[in-house]
Amino acid sequence: MTMHTLPVAISVSAEGGLSHYMRLANAAPVLDAEQERQLAIEYREHNNLEAARELVLSQLRYVVRVARAFAGYGLPQADLIQEGNIGLMKAVKHFDPAHGVRLVSFAVHWIRAEIYDYILRNWRIVKIATTKAQRKLFFNLRQSRARIGWMNESEISSLAADLDVPTATVKEMESRMASPDVPFDAQDDSDDEEFRSSPAGFLQDMRYNPERLLTHADTESSQQDRLQNALVSLDGRSQDIIRRRWLAADKPTLHELAEEYGVSAERIRQIEKKALDTMKGVLLSPEPA
């Protein structure tokens, strides 16, 4: 199958910005299973790029959700989303509706893979440059070191003056860049004579600590009980909507539930929101003594 660049305007550019992308993602229509299957067939069998475009647009909101899970790495959210978009487009190109799997279940692995790859390519830069001044220094020092190697005192003073940072900051950054990465785990093939301790060797493994396991089990049990009590506080229709929309493996769309209950999709959304608010009130209320 010939691969084409999908004509989808989903770039998180400086002109449009992240807010523009969010509006585009939220405004995109949600496809049901049959619509999704027909569009996928159109693209695979007839190379219909407009069908591929509709598939991509329908999944943009999921790219945002996946990207948010990686916010702790210190990388720009717009860049994470942009990489996720690349993964999404790759997923659409490889998606085969004949397997009976929804696109979101298939695409999430491609989206995560692209974001993982981006983080691995950029994570060392983030670790080296942890402040604004250091990030500015990183690129200047990298160019200087490639040209002249280690810097002398006059060169350090000159660069510090040009960038308006203390000379100590320049020295610290140069030291960080010269330090090799240290593996978290020791190499498996190292013998006793060549063994070098790694960070993992100094950390206590708390995964099987009895006190921690018991506390975790008690907390999980309590949370499950409170969740069930919150569900019981809802009427039958609200319970069904919440269970199927939030707890079921195969989640129906608002339109599918609307057709089943004979109401509008907006009405289902209102019922869902009210039910979640009710549950939140129950979950946040003090536990009985």
PDB file of C-alpha atoms in Angstrom:
ATOM      1  CA  MET A   1       0.000   0.000   0.000  1.00  0.00           C
ATOM      2  CA  THR A   2       1.457   3.383  -1.008  1.00  0.00           C
ATOM      3  CA  MET A   3       2.002   5.751   1.919  1.00  0.00           C
ATOM      4  CA  HIS A   4       1.129   9.417   1.490  1.00  0.00           C
ATOM      5  CA  THR A   5       1.475  12.429   3.736  1.00  0.00           C
ATOM      6  CA  LEU A   6      -1.995  13.020   5.079  1.00  0.00           C
ATOM      7  CA  PRO A   7      -3.359  16.500   4.220  1.00  0.00           C
ATOM      8  CA  VAL A   8      -4.400  17.332   7.779  1.00  0.00           C
ATOM      9  CA  ALA A   9      -3.724  20.790   9.239  1.00  0.00           C
ATOM     10  CA  ILE A  10      -2.859  19.705  12.782  1.00  0.00           C
ATOM     11  CA  SER A  11       0.459  21.460  13.293  1.00  0.00           C
ATOM     12  CA  VAL A  12       0.795  23.061  16.727  1.00  0.00           C
ATOM     13  CA  SER A  13       2.491  26.122  15.252  1.00  0.00           C
ATOM     14  CA  ALA A  14       3.479  29.407  16.822  1.00  0.00           C
ATOM     15  CA  GLU A  15       0.818  31.160  14.746  1.00  0.00           C
ATOM     16  CA  GLY A  16      -2.086  28.978  15.802  1.00  0.00           C
ATOM     17  CA  GLY A  17      -0.750  27.863  19.132  1.00  0.00           C
ATOM     18  CA  LEU A  18      -1.876  25.143  21.500  1.00  0.00           C
ATOM     19  CA  SER A  19      -5.276  26.760  22.152  1.00  0.00           C
ATOM     20  CA  HIS A  20      -6.111  26.617  18.447  1.00  0.00           C
ATOM     21  CA  TYR A  21      -5.197  22.943  18.339  1.00  0.00           C
ATOM     22  CA  MET A  22      -7.342  22.224  21.400  1.00  0.00           C
ATOM     23  CA  ARG A  23     -10.342  23.880  19.750  1.00  0.00           C
ATOM     24  CA  LEU A  24      -9.770  21.848  16.610  1.00  0.00           C
ATOM     25  CA  ALA A  25      -9.441  18.611  18.584  1.00  0.00           C
ATOM     26  CA  ASN A  26     -12.585  19.216  20.656  1.00  0.00           C
ATOM     27  CA  ALA A  27     -14.636  20.320  17.664  1.00  0.00           C
ATOM     28  CA  ALA A  28     -13.804  17.211  15.621  1.00  0.00           C
ATOM     29  CA  PRO A  29     -16.774  14.829  15.316  1.00  0.00           C
ATOM     30  CA  VAL A  30     -16.747  11.529  17.200  1.00  0.00           C
ATOM     31  CA  LEU A  31     -17.181   8.598  14.828  1.00  0.00           C
ATOM     32  CA  ASP A  32     -19.126   5.483  15.658  1.00  0.00           C
ATOM     33  CA  ALA A  33     -17.711   2.044  14.822  1.00  0.00           C
ATOM     34  CA  GLU A  34     -19.446   1.746  11.435  1.00  0.00           C
ATOM     35  CA  GLN A  35     -18.462   5.235  10.283  1.00  0.00           C
ATOM     36  CA  GLU A  36     -14.894   4.525  11.314  1.00  0.00           C
ATOM     37  CA  ARG A  37     -14.863   1.214   9.458  1.00  0.00           C
ATOM     38  CA  GLN A  38     -16.236   2.723   6.240  1.00  0.00           C
ATOM     39  CA  LEU A  39     -13.698   5.549   6.254  1.00  0.00           C
ATOM     40  CA  ALA A  40     -10.852   3.119   6.891  1.00  0.00           C
ATOM     41  CA  ILE A  41     -11.984   0.962   3.966  1.00  0.00           C
ATOM     42  CA  GLU A  42     -12.188   4.043   1.749  1.00  0.00           C
ATOM     43  CA  TYR A  43      -8.608   4.941   2.587  1.00  0.00           C
ATOM     44  CA  ARG A  44      -7.111   1.438   2.354  1.00  0.00           C
ATOM     45  CA  GLU A  45      -8.905   0.281  -0.773  1.00  0.00           C
ATOM     46  CA  HIS A  46      -9.443   3.539  -2.696  1.00  0.00           C
ATOM     47  CA  ASN A  47      -6.643   5.747  -1.315  1.00  0.00           C
ATOM     48  CA  ASN A  48      -9.250   8.342  -0.302  1.00  0.00           C
ATOM     49  CA  LEU A  49      -7.153  10.929   1.557  1.00  0.00           C
ATOM     50  CA  GLU A  50     -10.244  12.831   2.688  1.00  0.00           C
ATOM     51  CA  ALA A  51     -11.364   9.677   4.519  1.00  0.00           C
ATOM     52  CA  ALA A  52      -7.935   9.457   6.160  1.00  0.00           C
ATOM     53  CA  ARG A  53      -8.226  13.119   7.147  1.00  0.00           C
ATOM     54  CA  GLU A  54     -11.565  12.485   8.875  1.00  0.00           C
ATOM     55  CA  LEU A  55     -10.083   9.536  10.762  1.00  0.00           C
ATOM     56  CA  VAL A  56      -7.146  11.613  11.977  1.00  0.00           C
ATOM     57  CA  LEU A  57      -9.329  14.531  13.056  1.00  0.00           C
ATOM     58  CA  SER A  58     -11.626  12.226  15.002  1.00  0.00           C
ATOM     59  CA  GLN A  59      -8.695  11.027  17.151  1.00  0.00           C
ATOM     60  CA  LEU A  60      -6.974  14.341  17.954  1.00  0.00           C
ATOM     61  CA  ARG A  61      -8.534  14.552  21.421  1.00  0.00           C
ATOM     62  CA  TYR A  62      -6.854  11.254  22.322  1.00  0.00           C
ATOM     63  CA  VAL A  63      -3.449  12.618  21.301  1.00  0.00           C
ATOM     64  CA  VAL A  64      -3.927  15.378  23.883  1.00  0.00           C
ATOM     65  CA  ARG A  65      -4.846  12.854  26.589  1.00  0.00           C
ATOM     66  CA  VAL A  66      -1.780  10.698  25.900  1.00  0.00           C
ATOM     67  CA  ALA A  67       0.563  13.709  25.707  1.00  0.00           C
ATOM     68  CA  ARG A  68      -0.638  15.003  29.086  1.00  0.00           C
ATOM     69  CA  ALA A  69       0.583  11.798  30.725  1.00  0.00           C
ATOM     70  CA  PHE A  70       4.157  12.756  29.775  1.00  0.00           C
ATOM     71  CA  ALA A  71       4.041  16.309  31.159  1.00  0.00           C
ATOM     72  CA  GLY A  72       6.479  15.466  33.977  1.00  0.00           C
ATOM     73  CA  TYR A  73       9.474  15.227  31.658  1.00  0.00           C
ATOM     74  CA  GLY A  74       9.801  19.003  31.355  1.00  0.00           C
ATOM     75  CA  LEU A  75       9.305  19.026  27.582  1.00  0.00           C
ATOM     76  CA  PRO A  76       6.896  21.496  25.907  1.00  0.00           C
ATOM     77  CA  GLN A  77       3.342  20.176  25.749  1.00  0.00           C
ATOM     78  CA  ALA A  78       2.986  21.417  22.168  1.00  0.00           C
ATOM     79  CA  ASP A  79       6.022  19.359  21.111  1.00  0.00           C
ATOM     80  CA  LEU A  80       4.669  16.227  22.790  1.00  0.00           C
ATOM     81  CA  ILE A  81       1.332  16.680  21.017  1.00  0.00           C
ATOM     82  CA  GLN A  82       3.066  17.272  17.693  1.00  0.00           C
ATOM     83  CA  GLU A  83       4.992  14.009  18.050  1.00  0.00           C
ATOM     84  CA  GLY A  84       1.769  12.262  19.051  1.00  0.00           C
ATOM     85  CA  ASN A  85       0.157  13.572  15.862  1.00  0.00           C
ATOM     86  CA  ILE A  86       2.888  11.890  13.831  1.00  0.00           C
ATOM     87  CA  GLY A  87       2.169   8.623  15.605  1.00  0.00           C
ATOM     88  CA  LEU A  88      -1.549   9.066  14.956  1.00  0.00           C
ATOM     89  CA  MET A  89      -1.017   9.550  11.233  1.00  0.00           C
ATOM     90  CA  LYS A  90       1.203   6.462  11.104  1.00  0.00           C
ATOM     91  CA  ALA A  91      -1.524   4.524  12.910  1.00  0.00           C
ATOM     92  CA  VAL A  92      -4.156   5.602  10.364  1.00  0.00           C
ATOM     93  CA  LYS A  93      -1.868   4.470   7.526  1.00  0.00           C
ATOM     94  CA  HIS A  94      -1.495   1.008   9.083  1.00  0.00           C
ATOM     95  CA  PHE A  95      -5.026   0.608  10.479  1.00  0.00           C
ATOM     96  CA  ASP A  96      -6.904  -2.411   9.139  1.00  0.00           C
ATOM     97  CA  PRO A  97     -10.647  -2.365   9.981  1.00  0.00           C
ATOM     98  CA  ALA A  98     -10.901  -6.065   9.154  1.00  0.00           C
ATOM     99  CA  HIS A  99      -9.335  -6.892  12.517  1.00  0.00           C
ATOM    100  CA  GLY A 100     -12.427  -5.593  14.332  1.00  0.00           C
ATOM    101  CA  VAL A 101     -10.481  -3.221  16.610  1.00  0.00           C
ATOM    102  CA  ARG A 102     -11.462   0.421  17.126  1.00  0.00           C
ATOM    103  CA  LEU A 103      -8.968   2.961  15.805  1.00  0.00           C
ATOM    104  CA  VAL A 104      -8.338   4.544  19.223  1.00  0.00           C
ATOM    105  CA  SER A 105      -7.214   1.198  20.675  1.00  0.00           C
ATOM    106  CA  PHE A 106      -4.845   0.707  17.755  1.00  0.00           C
ATOM    107  CA  ALA A 107      -3.597   4.292  17.519  1.00  0.00           C
ATOM    108  CA  VAL A 108      -2.721   4.806  21.187  1.00  0.00           C
ATOM    109  CA  HIS A 109       0.299   2.506  20.848  1.00  0.00           C
ATOM    110  CA  TRP A 110       1.615   4.446  17.847  1.00  0.00           C
ATOM    111  CA  ILE A 111       1.021   7.773  19.598  1.00  0.00           C
ATOM    112  CA  ARG A 112       2.876   6.649  22.726  1.00  0.00           C
ATOM    113  CA  ALA A 113       5.732   5.184  20.663  1.00  0.00           C
ATOM    114  CA  GLU A 114       6.394   8.489  18.894  1.00  0.00           C
ATOM    115  CA  ILE A 115       6.259  10.442  22.158  1.00  0.00           C
ATOM    116  CA  TYR A 116       8.563   7.900  23.866  1.00  0.00           C
ATOM    117  CA  ASP A 117      11.051   8.241  21.014  1.00  0.00           C
ATOM    118  CA  TYR A 118      10.933  12.043  21.204  1.00  0.00           C
ATOM    119  CA  ILE A 119      11.523  11.998  24.964  1.00  0.00           C
ATOM    120  CA  LEU A 120      14.473   9.621  24.638  1.00  0.00           C
ATOM    121  CA  ARG A 121      16.032  11.900  22.016  1.00  0.00           C
ATOM    122  CA  ASN A 122      15.612  15.005  24.173  1.00  0.00           C
ATOM    123  CA  TRP A 123      15.693  13.789  27.791  1.00  0.00           C
ATOM    124  CA  ARG A 124      19.459  14.183  28.252  1.00  0.00           C
ATOM    125  CA  ILE A 125      19.187  17.831  27.180  1.00  0.00           C
ATOM    126  CA  VAL A 126      16.464  18.344  29.778  1.00  0.00           C
ATOM    127  CA  LYS A 127      18.584  16.702  32.496  1.00  0.00           C
ATOM    128  CA  ILE A 128      21.641  18.776  31.611  1.00  0.00           C
ATOM    129  CA  ALA A 129      19.861  22.108  31.369  1.00  0.00           C
ATOM    130  CA  THR A 130      17.550  22.502  34.340  1.00  0.00           C
ATOM    131  CA  THR A 131      17.192  26.294  34.489  1.00  0.00           C
ATOM    132  CA  LYS A 132      16.456  28.956  31.888  1.00  0.00           C
ATOM    133  CA  ALA A 133      20.026  30.256  31.994  1.00  0.00           C
ATOM    134  CA  GLN A 134      21.411  26.716  31.676  1.00  0.00           C
ATOM    135  CA  ARG A 135      19.185  25.918  28.700  1.00  0.00           C
ATOM    136  CA  LYS A 136      20.480  29.055  26.999  1.00  0.00           C
ATOM    137  CA  LEU A 137      24.030  28.029  27.842  1.00  0.00           C
ATOM    138  CA  PHE A 138      23.616  24.468  26.593  1.00  0.00           C
ATOM    139  CA  PHE A 139      23.411  25.376  22.925  1.00  0.00           C
ATOM    140  CA  ASN A 140      26.129  28.028  23.123  1.00  0.00           C
ATOM    141  CA  LEU A 141      28.501  25.720  24.980  1.00  0.00           C
ATOM    142  CA  ARG A 142      27.855  22.845  22.594  1.00  0.00           C
ATOM    143  CA  GLN A 143      28.932  25.033  19.676  1.00  0.00           C
ATOM    144  CA  SER A 144      31.968  26.369  21.567  1.00  0.00           C
ATOM    145  CA  ARG A 145      33.144  22.922  22.694  1.00  0.00           C
ATOM    146  CA  ALA A 146      32.842  21.553  19.166  1.00  0.00           C
ATOM    147  CA  ARG A 147      35.073  24.368  17.971  1.00  0.00           C
ATOM    148  CA  ILE A 148      37.711  24.747  20.701  1.00  0.00           C
ATOM    149  CA  GLY A 149      37.236  21.886  23.186  1.00  0.00           C
ATOM    150  CA  TRP A 150      37.649  22.794  26.854  1.00  0.00           C
ATOM    151  CA  MET A 151      37.317  26.524  27.557  1.00  0.00           C
ATOM    152  CA  ASN A 152      39.913  28.537  29.451  1.00  0.00           C
ATOM    153  CA  GLU A 153      39.130  31.178  32.083  1.00  0.00           C
ATOM    154  CA  SER A 154      39.078  34.103  29.642  1.00  0.00           C
ATOM    155  CA  GLU A 155      36.717  32.274  27.296  1.00  0.00           C
ATOM    156  CA  ILE A 156      34.428  31.353  30.193  1.00  0.00           C
ATOM    157  CA  SER A 157      34.376  34.982  31.368  1.00  0.00           C
ATOM    158  CA  SER A 158      33.674  36.221  27.846  1.00  0.00           C
ATOM    159  CA  LEU A 159      30.783  33.783  27.314  1.00  0.00           C
ATOM    160  CA  ALA A 160      29.327  34.587  30.737  1.00  0.00           C
ATOM    161  CA  ALA A 161      29.413  38.307  29.898  1.00  0.00           C
ATOM    162  CA  ASP A 162      27.810  37.757  26.481  1.00  0.00           C
ATOM    163  CA  LEU A 163      24.953  35.716  27.985  1.00  0.00           C
ATOM    164  CA  ASP A 164      24.683  37.772  31.186  1.00  0.00           C
ATOM    165  CA  VAL A 165      25.137  34.787  33.528  1.00  0.00           C
ATOM    166  CA  PRO A 166      27.656  34.129  36.327  1.00  0.00           C
ATOM    167  CA  THR A 167      30.933  32.418  35.371  1.00  0.00           C
ATOM    168  CA  ALA A 168      30.088  29.696  37.906  1.00  0.00           C
ATOM    169  CA  THR A 169      27.019  28.784  35.841  1.00  0.00           C
ATOM    170  CA  VAL A 170      29.143  28.420  32.693  1.00  0.00           C
ATOM    171  CA  LYS A 171      31.600  26.162  34.538  1.00  0.00           C
ATOM    172  CA  GLU A 172      28.777  24.039  35.979  1.00  0.00           C
ATOM    173  CA  MET A 173      27.180  23.569  32.574  1.00  0.00           C
ATOM    174  CA  GLU A 174      30.506  22.685  30.955  1.00  0.00           C
ATOM    175  CA  SER A 175      31.074  20.094  33.689  1.00  0.00           C
ATOM    176  CA  ARG A 176      27.617  18.586  33.153  1.00  0.00           C
ATOM    177  CA  MET A 177      28.156  18.316  29.420  1.00  0.00           C
ATOM    178  CA  ALA A 178      31.525  16.620  29.939  1.00  0.00           C
ATOM    179  CA  SER A 179      30.060  14.014  32.319  1.00  0.00           C
ATOM    180  CA  PRO A 180      29.024  10.736  30.695  1.00  0.00           C
ATOM    181  CA  ASP A 181      25.581   9.257  31.304  1.00  0.00           C
ATOM    182  CA  VAL A 182      25.545   6.729  34.152  1.00  0.00           C
ATOM    183  CA  PRO A 183      23.346   3.645  33.646  1.00  0.00           C
ATOM    184  CA  PHE A 184      20.797   3.138  36.392  1.00  0.00           C
ATOM    185  CA  ASP A 185      21.426  -0.618  36.440  1.00  0.00           C
ATOM    186  CA  ALA A 186      24.829  -2.338  36.414  1.00  0.00           C
ATOM    187  CA  GLN A 187      25.803  -4.178  33.245  1.00  0.00           C
ATOM    188  CA  ASP A 188      24.913  -7.847  33.281  1.00  0.00           C
ATOM    189  CA  ASP A 189      28.223  -8.908  31.707  1.00  0.00           C
ATOM    190  CA  SER A 190      30.491  -7.126  34.206  1.00  0.00           C
ATOM    191  CA  ASP A 191      32.724  -9.431  36.291  1.00  0.00           C
ATOM    192  CA  ASP A 192      33.883  -8.922  39.868  1.00  0.00           C
ATOM    193  CA  GLU A 193      37.090  -7.110  38.906  1.00  0.00           C
ATOM    194  CA  GLU A 194      35.426  -4.671  36.517  1.00  0.00           C
ATOM    195  CA  PHE A 195      32.249  -4.178  38.525  1.00  0.00           C
ATOM    196  CA  ARG A 196      31.214  -0.571  39.105  1.00  0.00           C
ATOM    197  CA  SER A 197      28.356   0.195  41.447  1.00  0.00           C
ATOM    198  CA  SER A 198      25.325   1.845  39.838  1.00  0.00           C
ATOM    199  CA  PRO A 199      22.546   4.007  41.335  1.00  0.00           C
ATOM    200  CA  ALA A 200      20.266   0.975  41.503  1.00  0.00           C
ATOM    201  CA  GLY A 201      22.678  -0.685  43.935  1.00  0.00           C
ATOM    202  CA  PHE A 202      22.136   2.010  46.556  1.00  0.00           C
ATOM    203  CA  LEU A 203      18.328   1.987  46.534  1.00  0.00           C
ATOM    204  CA  GLN A 204      16.228  -0.224  48.751  1.00  0.00           C
ATOM    205  CA  ASP A 205      13.553  -2.259  46.970  1.00  0.00           C
ATOM    206  CA  MET A 206      10.320  -1.339  48.764  1.00  0.00           C
ATOM    207  CA  ARG A 207       7.953  -3.104  46.372  1.00  0.00           C
ATOM    208  CA  TYR A 208       7.473  -6.103  48.666  1.00  0.00           C
ATOM    209  CA  ASN A 209       7.555  -4.322  52.010  1.00  0.00           C
ATOM    210  CA  PRO A 210       4.682  -5.930  54.026  1.00  0.00           C
ATOM    211  CA  GLU A 211       3.596  -2.651  55.613  1.00  0.00           C
ATOM    212  CA  ARG A 212       3.478  -0.933  52.231  1.00  0.00           C
ATOM    213  CA  LEU A 213       1.577  -3.820  50.594  1.00  0.00           C
ATOM    214  CA  LEU A 214      -0.997  -3.913  53.405  1.00  0.00           C
ATOM    215  CA  THR A 215      -1.494  -0.145  53.299  1.00  0.00           C
ATOM    216  CA  HIS A 216      -1.938  -0.269  49.537  1.00  0.00           C
ATOM    217  CA  ALA A 217      -4.454  -3.120  49.787  1.00  0.00           C
ATOM    218  CA  ASP A 218      -6.472  -1.315  52.479  1.00  0.00           C
ATOM    219  CA  THR A 219      -6.477   1.928  50.491  1.00  0.00           C
ATOM    220  CA  GLU A 220      -7.545   0.183  47.298  1.00  0.00           C
ATOM    221  CA  SER A 221     -10.319  -1.687  49.114  1.00  0.00           C
ATOM    222  CA  SER A 222     -11.583   1.533  50.701  1.00  0.00           C
ATOM    223  CA  GLN A 223     -11.563   3.323  47.347  1.00  0.00           C
ATOM    224  CA  GLN A 224     -13.503   0.485  45.744  1.00  0.00           C
ATOM    225  CA  ASP A 225     -16.116   0.592  48.523  1.00  0.00           C
ATOM    226  CA  ARG A 226     -16.518   4.367  48.207  1.00  0.00           C
ATOM    227  CA  LEU A 227     -16.821   4.090  44.423  1.00  0.00           C
ATOM    228  CA  GLN A 228     -19.571   1.485  44.760  1.00  0.00           C
ATOM    229  CA  ASN A 229     -21.401   3.681  47.295  1.00  0.00           C
ATOM    230  CA  ALA A 230     -21.152   6.603  44.896  1.00  0.00           C
ATOM    231  CA  LEU A 231     -22.589   4.500  42.068  1.00  0.00           C
ATOM    232  CA  VAL A 232     -25.441   3.271  44.262  1.00  0.00           C
ATOM    233  CA  SER A 233     -26.421   6.904  44.915  1.00  0.00           C
ATOM    234  CA  LEU A 234     -27.348   7.299  41.213  1.00  0.00           C
ATOM    235  CA  ASP A 235     -30.572   6.328  39.485  1.00  0.00           C
ATOM    236  CA  GLY A 236     -30.600   3.298  37.196  1.00  0.00           C
ATOM    237  CA  ARG A 237     -30.073   5.174  33.926  1.00  0.00           C
ATOM    238  CA  SER A 238     -27.246   7.280  35.312  1.00  0.00           C
ATOM    239  CA  GLN A 239     -25.575   4.177  36.755  1.00  0.00           C
ATOM    240  CA  ASP A 240     -25.747   2.436  33.388  1.00  0.00           C
ATOM    241  CA  ILE A 241     -24.297   5.432  31.535  1.00  0.00           C
ATOM    242  CA  ILE A 242     -21.435   5.860  33.995  1.00  0.00           C
ATOM    243  CA  ARG A 243     -20.569   2.156  34.084  1.00  0.00           C
ATOM    244  CA  ARG A 244     -20.525   1.850  30.310  1.00  0.00           C
ATOM    245  CA  ARG A 245     -18.821   5.178  29.601  1.00  0.00           C
ATOM    246  CA  TRP A 246     -16.156   4.973  32.327  1.00  0.00           C
ATOM    247  CA  LEU A 247     -15.808   1.403  33.578  1.00  0.00           C
ATOM    248  CA  ALA A 248     -16.483  -0.824  30.568  1.00  0.00           C
ATOM    249  CA  ALA A 249     -13.719  -2.026  28.263  1.00  0.00           C
ATOM    250  CA  ASP A 250     -15.738  -1.276  25.104  1.00  0.00           C
ATOM    251  CA  LYS A 251     -16.995   2.256  25.731  1.00  0.00           C
ATOM    252  CA  PRO A 252     -20.041   3.424  23.720  1.00  0.00           C
ATOM    253  CA  THR A 253     -20.193   6.935  22.267  1.00  0.00           C
ATOM    254  CA  LEU A 254     -22.684   9.573  23.357  1.00  0.00           C
ATOM    255  CA  HIS A 255     -24.530   9.092  20.075  1.00  0.00           C
ATOM    256  CA  GLU A 256     -24.828   5.332  20.585  1.00  0.00           C
ATOM    257  CA  LEU A 257     -26.303   5.799  24.064  1.00  0.00           C
ATOM    258  CA  ALA A 258     -28.576   8.571  22.807  1.00  0.00           C
ATOM    259  CA  GLU A 259     -30.036   6.247  20.177  1.00  0.00           C
ATOM    260  CA  GLU A 260     -30.489   3.498  22.752  1.00  0.00           C
ATOM    261  CA  TYR A 261     -32.305   5.749  25.261  1.00  0.00           C
ATOM    262  CA  GLY A 262     -34.207   7.745  22.642  1.00  0.00           C
ATOM    263  CA  VAL A 263     -32.763  11.142  23.634  1.00  0.00           C
ATOM    264  CA  SER A 264     -30.198  13.527  22.177  1.00  0.00           C
ATOM    265  CA  ALA A 265     -26.448  13.102  22.583  1.00  0.00           C
ATOM    266  CA  GLU A 266     -26.392  16.410  24.457  1.00  0.00           C
ATOM    267  CA  ARG A 267     -28.923  15.020  26.949  1.00  0.00           C
ATOM    268  CA  ILE A 268     -26.693  11.976  27.555  1.00  0.00           C
ATOM    269  CA  ARG A 269     -23.748  14.322  28.127  1.00  0.00           C
ATOM    270  CA  GLN A 270     -25.796  16.305  30.680  1.00  0.00           C
ATOM    271  CA  ILE A 271     -26.841  13.136  32.517  1.00  0.00           C
ATOM    272  CA  GLU A 272     -23.239  11.947  32.569  1.00  0.00           C
ATOM    273  CA  LYS A 273     -21.964  15.273  33.929  1.00  0.00           C
ATOM    274  CA  LYS A 274     -24.637  15.439  36.625  1.00  0.00           C
ATOM    275  CA  ALA A 275     -23.897  11.851  37.645  1.00  0.00           C
ATOM    276  CA  LEU A 276     -20.170  12.538  37.889  1.00  0.00           C
ATOM    277  CA  ASP A 277     -20.821  15.627  40.003  1.00  0.00           C
ATOM    278  CA  THR A 278     -23.045  13.584  42.310  1.00  0.00           C
ATOM    279  CA  MET A 279     -20.426  10.869  42.642  1.00  0.00           C
ATOM    280  CA  LYS A 280     -17.732  13.444  43.312  1.00  0.00           C
ATOM    281  CA  GLY A 281     -19.810  14.825  46.187  1.00  0.00           C
ATOM    282  CA  VAL A 282     -20.197  11.354  47.678  1.00  0.00           C
ATOM    283  CA  LEU A 283     -16.496  10.523  47.259  1.00  0.00           C
ATOM    284  CA  LEU A 284     -15.367  13.797  48.834  1.00  0.00           C
ATOM    285  CA  SER A 285     -17.732  13.583  51.789  1.00  0.00           C
ATOM    286  CA  PRO A 286     -16.133  12.568  55.121  1.00  0.00           C
ATOM    287  CA  GLU A 287     -16.144   8.845  55.856  1.00  0.00           C
ATOM    288  CA  PRO A 288     -18.356   7.807  58.779  1.00  0.00           C
ATOM    289  CA  ALA A 289     -16.446   7.285  62.005  1.00  0.00           C
TER     290      ALA A 289
END
